[in-house]
């Protein structure tokens, strides 16, 4: 225990501890400051800001890292999904199956290309799409499946890919939260037709703004994606197909190239923090008062973009932690099928009970490599205190 914490315990009148950060990107930046400034300076000296050599190098480096044939950068993770759907020729009249327990972009991208999102419920332990439900919603209009590797834990891809291959459907991995995670020893984004990544700053590989990436092993699709992101052209001012403007800035690419070199180490840091939470919860017999996330195993390597626990008293716990200076997040408080934006799809409360229960019970705790043991202990002890106050019988 720190001197401040000891003093506080001895005398509660001592000033409270400062609030923790949910994610401390300043602490991360402090470790790569010189590298990042050198990368920014290099781009500024070049005055080449759109696509160009930095973007090409980033795409080559990340393709090698993920073990894919092609990596095509774009303006955001949302665009990565939209461009993949467009490249697969999906649009009006088509249906795409996905999970209702995700960020809006997963289903929003489907609607944006004019297709219809069709939801299936999730597995209660992994929070990922339950593949045993897929067959029940496949129709002759179904064109694709978008599994999400939620919170950094890969979805169970083998059954999804098997069903997709049997039915001639495309599979687009929404790996926005899961860069570096592995399924059966393979990087996510490598096994399906497309892998979509986000470089939103809070992601495990986060830029200094928006950015995204599509991975594919299909040469024709890669070529199409490269055209789609620049208004459908290969040759300047000659537009073969209808595309859009969705490019990664050279500044983002240069910064992401720096961060890519640290990705494995940061993932280990997150895994280490996650294991430490799980061990402490077990030692303090806090399970099943709270349910920790499914840990990594040989088949599913979790990279913990979020460390999401489950608690029947979630809102109370969240408030209690807030009073103790511990920020938490709820991903996600309202399932996609119940979002007003999707009212026209005609879903109603109760349609996906496992997702809806999760949305009432999940709570994400601070998890990042720079989170110190002392800071993490504050979170653990506050949860233990809450459990004791609630007088919940322990197992
Ligand atoms: C699961 C999921 N899909 C898609 C996206 C969209 O990525 P972006 O914010 O880069 O557009 C996100 C980003 O938060 C996400 O978490």
Coordinates of C-alpha atoms and ligand atoms in Angstrom, one line a residue:
X1 CA 0.0 0.0 0.0
X2 CA 1.3 3.5 -0.8
X3 CA 2.2 6.0 1.9
X4 CA -0.8 8.1 0.8
X5 CA -3.2 5.1 1.0
X6 CA -1.8 4.2 4.4
X7 CA -2.2 7.7 5.7
X8 CA -5.7 7.7 4.4
X9 CA -6.6 4.5 6.0
X10 CA -5.2 5.7 9.3
X11 CA -6.9 9.0 9.0
X12 CA -9.9 9.3 6.6
X13 CA -9.6 13.1 6.8
X14 CA -6.6 12.8 4.6
X15 CA -7.3 14.0 1.0
X16 CA -8.9 11.3 -1.1
X17 CA -6.8 9.6 -3.7
X18 CA -7.0 11.2 -7.2
X19 CA -9.4 9.5 -9.6
X20 CA -7.9 6.8 -11.8
X21 CA -8.0 7.1 -15.6
X22 CA -10.1 4.6 -17.5
X23 CA -7.4 4.6 -20.1
X24 CA -4.2 6.6 -19.7
X25 CA -3.0 7.4 -23.2
X26 CA -0.7 10.1 -21.9
X27 CA 1.3 7.4 -20.0
X28 CA 1.6 5.4 -23.2
X29 CA 2.7 8.5 -25.1
X30 CA 5.4 9.2 -22.6
X31 CA 7.0 5.9 -23.5
X32 CA 7.1 6.6 -27.3
X33 CA 7.3 10.4 -27.4
X34 CA 10.6 10.7 -29.3
X35 CA 9.7 8.0 -31.9
X36 CA 6.3 9.7 -32.5
X37 CA 7.7 13.2 -32.9
X38 CA 10.4 11.9 -35.3
X39 CA 7.7 10.2 -37.4
X40 CA 5.6 13.3 -37.4
X41 CA 8.6 15.4 -38.4
X42 CA 9.4 13.0 -41.2
X43 CA 5.9 13.5 -42.7
X44 CA 6.0 17.2 -42.3
X45 CA 9.4 17.4 -44.0
X46 CA 8.0 15.3 -46.9
X47 CA 4.7 17.4 -47.1
X48 CA 3.1 14.2 -48.5
X49 CA -0.1 13.9 -46.5
X50 CA -2.5 11.6 -48.4
X51 CA -1.6 7.9 -49.0
X52 CA 2.0 7.8 -50.4
X53 CA 5.1 6.1 -49.0
X54 CA 4.3 6.2 -45.3
X55 CA 0.9 4.6 -45.9
X56 CA 2.4 2.0 -48.2
X57 CA 5.1 1.1 -45.7
X58 CA 2.5 0.8 -42.9
X59 CA 0.3 -1.4 -45.1
X60 CA 3.3 -3.7 -45.8
X61 CA 4.4 -3.8 -42.2
X62 CA 0.9 -4.6 -40.8
X63 CA 0.2 -7.2 -43.6
X64 CA 3.5 -9.0 -42.6
X65 CA 2.6 -8.7 -38.9
X66 CA -0.9 -10.2 -39.4
X67 CA 0.3 -12.7 -41.9
X68 CA -2.2 -11.6 -44.6
X69 CA -1.6 -11.1 -48.3
X70 CA -3.1 -7.6 -48.4
X71 CA -3.7 -4.8 -46.0
X72 CA -5.7 -1.8 -47.3
X73 CA -5.9 1.2 -45.0
X74 CA -8.9 3.5 -45.0
X75 CA -10.4 6.4 -43.0
X76 CA -12.0 4.4 -40.1
X77 CA -13.1 1.0 -38.9
X78 CA -16.6 1.9 -39.9
X79 CA -15.4 2.6 -43.5
X80 CA -13.5 -0.7 -43.4
X81 CA -16.8 -2.5 -42.9
X82 CA -18.6 -0.5 -45.5
X83 CA -15.9 -0.9 -48.1
X84 CA -15.7 -4.7 -47.5
X85 CA -19.5 -4.9 -48.0
X86 CA -19.2 -2.9 -51.2
X87 CA -16.3 -4.9 -52.4
X88 CA -18.3 -8.1 -51.9
X89 CA -21.1 -6.6 -54.0
X90 CA -23.6 -6.4 -51.1
X91 CA -26.4 -3.8 -51.3
X92 CA -30.1 -3.2 -51.6
X93 CA -32.2 -6.4 -51.2
X94 CA -29.4 -8.3 -49.4
X95 CA -29.4 -9.5 -45.8
X96 CA -26.3 -9.7 -43.6
X97 CA -26.3 -11.6 -40.3
X98 CA -24.5 -10.1 -37.3
X99 CA -24.7 -9.7 -33.5
X100 CA -26.9 -7.2 -31.7
X101 CA -24.3 -6.8 -28.9
X102 CA -21.7 -4.6 -30.5
X103 CA -20.9 -1.0 -31.4
X104 CA -23.4 0.6 -33.8
X105 CA -20.9 0.6 -36.7
X106 CA -21.2 -3.2 -37.1
X107 CA -24.8 -3.1 -38.1
X108 CA -24.8 0.5 -39.3
X109 CA -22.4 -0.3 -42.1
X110 CA -24.8 -3.0 -43.3
X111 CA -27.7 -0.5 -43.5
X112 CA -25.4 2.1 -45.1
X113 CA -24.8 -0.1 -48.1
X114 CA -28.6 -0.6 -48.4
X115 CA -28.7 -4.1 -47.0
X116 CA -30.7 -5.4 -44.1
X117 CA -29.0 -6.3 -40.8
X118 CA -30.3 -9.6 -39.4
X119 CA -29.4 -10.3 -35.8
X120 CA -28.8 -13.5 -33.9
X121 CA -28.2 -13.7 -30.2
X122 CA -24.8 -14.1 -28.5
X123 CA -23.1 -16.7 -26.4
X124 CA -23.5 -15.7 -22.7
X125 CA -19.9 -16.4 -21.8
X126 CA -18.0 -15.0 -24.7
X127 CA -20.5 -12.2 -25.7
X128 CA -19.8 -13.2 -29.3
X129 CA -22.3 -14.3 -31.9
X130 CA -23.7 -17.8 -31.2
X131 CA -23.0 -19.7 -34.4
X132 CA -25.6 -22.4 -33.6
X133 CA -28.3 -19.8 -34.3
X134 CA -27.1 -18.9 -37.8
X135 CA -28.9 -21.5 -39.8
X136 CA -32.2 -20.4 -38.4
X137 CA -32.0 -17.0 -40.0
X138 CA -30.4 -17.7 -43.3
X139 CA -32.7 -17.0 -46.2
X140 CA -32.2 -16.8 -50.0
X141 CA -31.4 -13.1 -49.5
X142 CA -28.5 -13.7 -47.0
X143 CA -25.2 -12.7 -48.5
X144 CA -22.8 -12.4 -45.6
X145 CA -22.1 -12.9 -41.9
X146 CA -20.2 -10.3 -39.7
X147 CA -18.9 -11.9 -36.5
X148 CA -17.4 -9.4 -34.1
X149 CA -14.4 -10.2 -31.9
X150 CA -15.9 -8.3 -29.0
X151 CA -13.6 -6.7 -26.4
X152 CA -10.6 -8.4 -28.0
X153 CA -11.8 -12.1 -27.8
X154 CA -12.1 -13.9 -31.1
X155 CA -15.4 -15.2 -32.1
X156 CA -15.6 -19.0 -32.7
X157 CA -14.8 -18.8 -36.5
X158 CA -14.7 -22.4 -37.5
X159 CA -18.4 -23.1 -37.4
X160 CA -19.2 -19.7 -38.8
X161 CA -16.8 -20.2 -41.8
X162 CA -18.2 -23.8 -42.3
X163 CA -21.8 -22.6 -42.5
X164 CA -20.7 -19.6 -44.8
X165 CA -18.8 -21.9 -47.1
X166 CA -21.7 -24.4 -47.4
X167 CA -24.1 -21.5 -48.2
X168 CA -21.8 -19.4 -50.4
X169 CA -21.8 -16.5 -48.0
X170 CA -19.0 -14.0 -47.4
X171 CA -17.6 -13.6 -43.9
X172 CA -16.4 -10.2 -42.8
X173 CA -14.6 -10.2 -39.4
X174 CA -15.3 -7.1 -37.4
X175 CA -11.9 -7.1 -35.6
X176 CA -12.1 -3.4 -34.7
X177 CA -11.4 -4.2 -31.0
X178 CA -9.2 -7.2 -31.6
X179 CA -6.0 -6.4 -33.4
X180 CA -3.3 -9.0 -32.4
X181 CA -5.8 -11.5 -31.0
X182 CA -5.5 -15.0 -32.3
X183 CA -7.9 -17.8 -33.1
X184 CA -6.4 -21.3 -33.3
X185 CA -2.9 -19.7 -33.5
X186 CA -3.9 -17.4 -36.4
X187 CA -4.3 -13.7 -36.3
X188 CA -7.8 -12.5 -36.5
X189 CA -8.5 -10.8 -39.8
X190 CA -6.7 -13.6 -41.6
X191 CA -9.2 -16.5 -41.7
X192 CA -12.3 -15.0 -43.3
X193 CA -12.9 -13.1 -46.6
X194 CA -12.2 -9.7 -45.0
X195 CA -10.9 -8.5 -41.6
X196 CA -11.9 -5.0 -40.5
X197 CA -9.8 -3.0 -38.0
X198 CA -10.2 0.4 -36.3
X199 CA -7.4 2.7 -35.2
X200 CA -9.6 4.8 -33.0
X201 CA -7.3 6.1 -30.3
X202 CA -8.6 3.8 -27.6
X203 CA -8.0 0.7 -29.6
X204 CA -5.0 -1.5 -28.8
X205 CA -3.4 0.0 -31.9
X206 CA -4.7 3.5 -31.7
X207 CA -3.8 6.4 -34.0
X208 CA -3.9 10.2 -33.3
X209 CA -7.3 10.4 -34.8
X210 CA -9.5 8.1 -37.0
X211 CA -8.2 5.3 -39.1
X212 CA -9.1 1.9 -40.3
X213 CA -7.8 -1.2 -42.2
X214 CA -9.1 -4.1 -44.3
X215 CA -7.2 -7.3 -44.6
X216 CA -7.8 -9.9 -47.3
X217 CA -6.1 -12.8 -49.0
X218 CA -8.1 -12.3 -52.1
X219 CA -6.1 -10.4 -54.8
X220 CA -9.2 -9.3 -56.8
X221 CA -10.9 -8.0 -53.6
X222 CA -7.8 -6.1 -52.6
X223 CA -7.6 -4.4 -55.9
X224 CA -11.3 -3.5 -55.7
X225 CA -10.9 -2.1 -52.2
X226 CA -7.9 0.0 -53.3
X227 CA -10.1 1.5 -55.9
X228 CA -13.2 1.9 -53.7
X229 CA -11.2 4.1 -51.2
X230 CA -10.2 6.6 -54.0
X231 CA -13.5 7.2 -55.8
X232 CA -13.3 3.9 -57.7
X233 CA -10.2 4.8 -59.7
X234 CA -6.9 3.2 -60.5
X235 CA -5.8 6.0 -62.8
X236 CA -6.3 9.6 -61.8
X237 CA -9.6 11.0 -63.0
X238 CA -10.7 7.7 -64.5
X239 CA -13.4 6.1 -62.4
X240 CA -14.2 2.5 -63.2
X241 CA -16.6 2.0 -60.3
X242 CA -18.4 4.2 -57.8
X243 CA -16.2 4.6 -54.8
X244 CA -15.7 7.2 -52.1
X245 CA -13.0 9.1 -50.3
X246 CA -11.7 6.9 -47.5
X247 CA -7.9 7.1 -47.1
X248 CA -5.5 7.0 -44.2
X249 CA -3.5 10.1 -43.6
X250 CA 0.3 9.8 -44.0
X251 CA 0.6 11.3 -40.5
X252 CA -1.6 8.6 -39.0
X253 CA 0.3 5.9 -40.9
X254 CA 3.7 7.2 -39.6
X255 CA 2.4 7.2 -36.0
X256 CA 0.8 3.8 -36.4
X257 CA 4.1 2.4 -37.8
X258 CA 5.7 3.5 -34.5
X259 CA 2.9 2.0 -32.4
X260 CA 2.8 -1.3 -34.4
X261 CA 6.3 -2.0 -33.1
X262 CA 5.0 -1.9 -29.5
X263 CA 1.7 -3.8 -30.1
X264 CA 2.8 -7.2 -28.8
X265 CA 4.3 -5.8 -25.7
X266 CA 1.2 -3.7 -25.0
X267 CA -1.0 -6.8 -25.5
X268 CA 1.1 -8.7 -23.0
X269 CA 0.7 -5.8 -20.6
X270 CA -3.1 -6.0 -21.0
X271 CA -3.1 -9.8 -20.6
X272 CA -1.0 -9.4 -17.5
X273 CA -3.4 -6.9 -15.9
X274 CA -6.3 -9.1 -16.9
X275 CA -4.7 -12.2 -15.3
X276 CA -4.0 -10.2 -12.2
X277 CA -7.7 -9.1 -11.9
X278 CA -8.9 -12.7 -12.4
X279 CA -6.5 -14.1 -9.8
X280 CA -7.4 -11.4 -7.2
X281 CA -11.2 -12.0 -7.8
X282 CA -10.6 -15.7 -7.3
X283 CA -8.4 -15.3 -4.2
X284 CA -10.9 -12.9 -2.7
X285 CA -13.8 -15.2 -3.6
X286 CA -15.5 -12.5 -5.5
X287 CA -16.8 -14.9 -8.1
X288 CA -19.6 -15.4 -8.9
X289 CA -20.7 -12.1 -7.4
X290 CA -18.9 -10.8 -10.4
X291 CA -18.1 -12.9 -13.4
X292 CA -14.7 -12.1 -15.0
X293 CA -14.3 -12.4 -18.8
X294 CA -13.4 -15.7 -20.4
X295 CA -9.6 -16.0 -20.1
X296 CA -7.4 -16.8 -23.1
X297 CA -6.8 -20.5 -23.9
X298 CA -5.0 -22.2 -26.7
X299 CA -7.9 -21.6 -29.1
X300 CA -8.8 -18.0 -28.2
X301 CA -6.1 -15.5 -27.5
X302 CA -7.8 -12.5 -25.8
X303 CA -6.1 -9.1 -26.1
X304 CA -8.4 -7.4 -23.7
X305 CA -9.2 -4.2 -25.5
X306 CA -11.8 -4.2 -22.7
X307 CA -11.8 -6.2 -19.4
X308 CA -15.5 -6.7 -19.0
X309 CA -17.0 -8.2 -15.9
X310 CA -20.6 -9.1 -15.2
X311 CA -22.5 -8.2 -12.1
X312 CA -26.2 -8.4 -11.3
X313 CA -25.9 -5.1 -9.4
X314 CA -24.0 -3.4 -12.3
X315 CA -25.4 0.1 -12.0
X316 CA -24.9 0.2 -8.2
X317 CA -21.4 -1.1 -8.6
X318 CA -20.6 1.5 -11.3
X319 CA -21.8 4.3 -9.0
X320 CA -19.9 2.9 -6.0
X321 CA -16.7 2.7 -8.0
X322 CA -17.3 6.2 -9.3
X323 CA -17.5 7.5 -5.8
X324 CA -14.2 5.9 -5.1
X325 CA -12.6 7.6 -8.1
X326 CA -12.7 4.6 -10.3
X327 CA -14.1 5.2 -13.8
X328 CA -15.8 2.3 -15.6
X329 CA -17.6 2.0 -18.9
X330 CA -20.7 0.1 -20.1
X331 CA -20.2 -1.5 -23.5
X332 CA -23.1 -1.6 -24.5
X333 CA -26.1 -0.3 -22.5
X334 CA -28.6 -0.7 -25.4
X335 CA -28.5 -3.6 -27.9
X336 CA -28.5 -2.8 -31.6
X337 CA -31.9 -4.3 -32.3
X338 CA -33.4 -1.8 -29.7
X339 CA -31.6 1.3 -31.1
X340 CA -34.1 3.9 -32.4
X341 CA -31.9 4.0 -35.6
X342 CA -33.0 0.4 -36.3
X343 CA -36.7 0.8 -35.4
X344 CA -37.7 0.1 -39.0
X345 CA -36.2 -3.4 -38.7
X346 CA -39.2 -4.3 -36.4
X347 CA -37.3 -6.0 -33.6
X348 CA -38.6 -5.7 -30.0
X349 CA -37.5 -6.1 -26.4
X350 CA -37.0 -9.8 -25.6
X351 CA -36.0 -10.8 -29.1
X352 CA -32.4 -11.4 -28.0
X353 CA -32.5 -12.1 -24.3
X354 CA -28.9 -13.1 -23.8
X355 CA -27.7 -9.9 -25.4
X356 CA -30.3 -7.8 -23.5
X357 CA -29.2 -9.4 -20.1
X358 CA -25.6 -8.7 -20.9
X359 CA -26.4 -5.1 -21.7
X360 CA -27.9 -4.8 -18.1
X361 CA -25.0 -6.5 -16.4
X362 CA -21.7 -5.8 -18.1
X363 CA -19.1 -3.4 -16.8
X364 CA -15.7 -2.7 -18.2
X365 CA -12.8 -1.9 -15.8
X366 CA -9.6 0.0 -16.4
X367 CA -7.1 -2.3 -18.2
X368 CA -4.0 -1.0 -19.9
X369 CA -0.3 -1.8 -19.6
X370 CA 0.6 1.3 -17.7
X371 CA -2.0 0.6 -14.9
X372 CA 0.2 0.0 -11.9
X373 CA -0.4 -2.8 -9.3
X374 CA -1.3 -0.1 -6.8
X375 CA -3.9 1.5 -9.1
X376 CA -5.3 -1.9 -10.0
X377 CA -5.5 -2.9 -6.3
X378 CA -7.7 0.2 -5.8
X379 CA -10.2 -1.2 -8.3
X380 CA -10.0 -4.7 -6.8
X381 CA -10.4 -3.5 -3.2
X382 CA -13.3 -1.2 -4.1
X383 CA -15.1 -4.1 -5.7
X384 CA -14.5 -6.3 -2.7
X385 CA -15.8 -3.6 -0.4
X386 CA -18.9 -3.2 -2.5
X387 CA -19.5 -7.0 -2.4
X388 CA -19.0 -7.0 1.4
X389 CA -21.4 -4.1 1.9
X390 CA -24.0 -5.8 -0.3
X391 CA -23.5 -8.8 2.0
X392 CA -23.5 -11.2 -0.9
X393 CA -22.8 -14.8 0.2
X394 CA -19.4 -15.8 -1.3
X395 CA -18.8 -19.2 -2.9
Ligands
LIG1 C1 -16.9 -3.5 -32.8 C2 -16.6 -2.2 -33.6 N1 -16.9 -2.2 -34.9 C3 -16.6 -1.1 -35.6 C4 -16.1 0.0 -35.0 C5 -15.9 1.3 -35.9 O1 -14.6 1.8 -35.9 P1 -14.3 3.3 -36.1 O2 -14.7 4.0 -34.8 O3 -12.9 3.4 -36.3 O4 -15.2 3.8 -37.2 C6 -15.7 0.0 -33.7 C7 -15.2 1.2 -33.1 O5 -15.4 1.6 -32.0 C8 -16.0 -1.1 -32.9 O6 -15.8 -1.2 -31.6

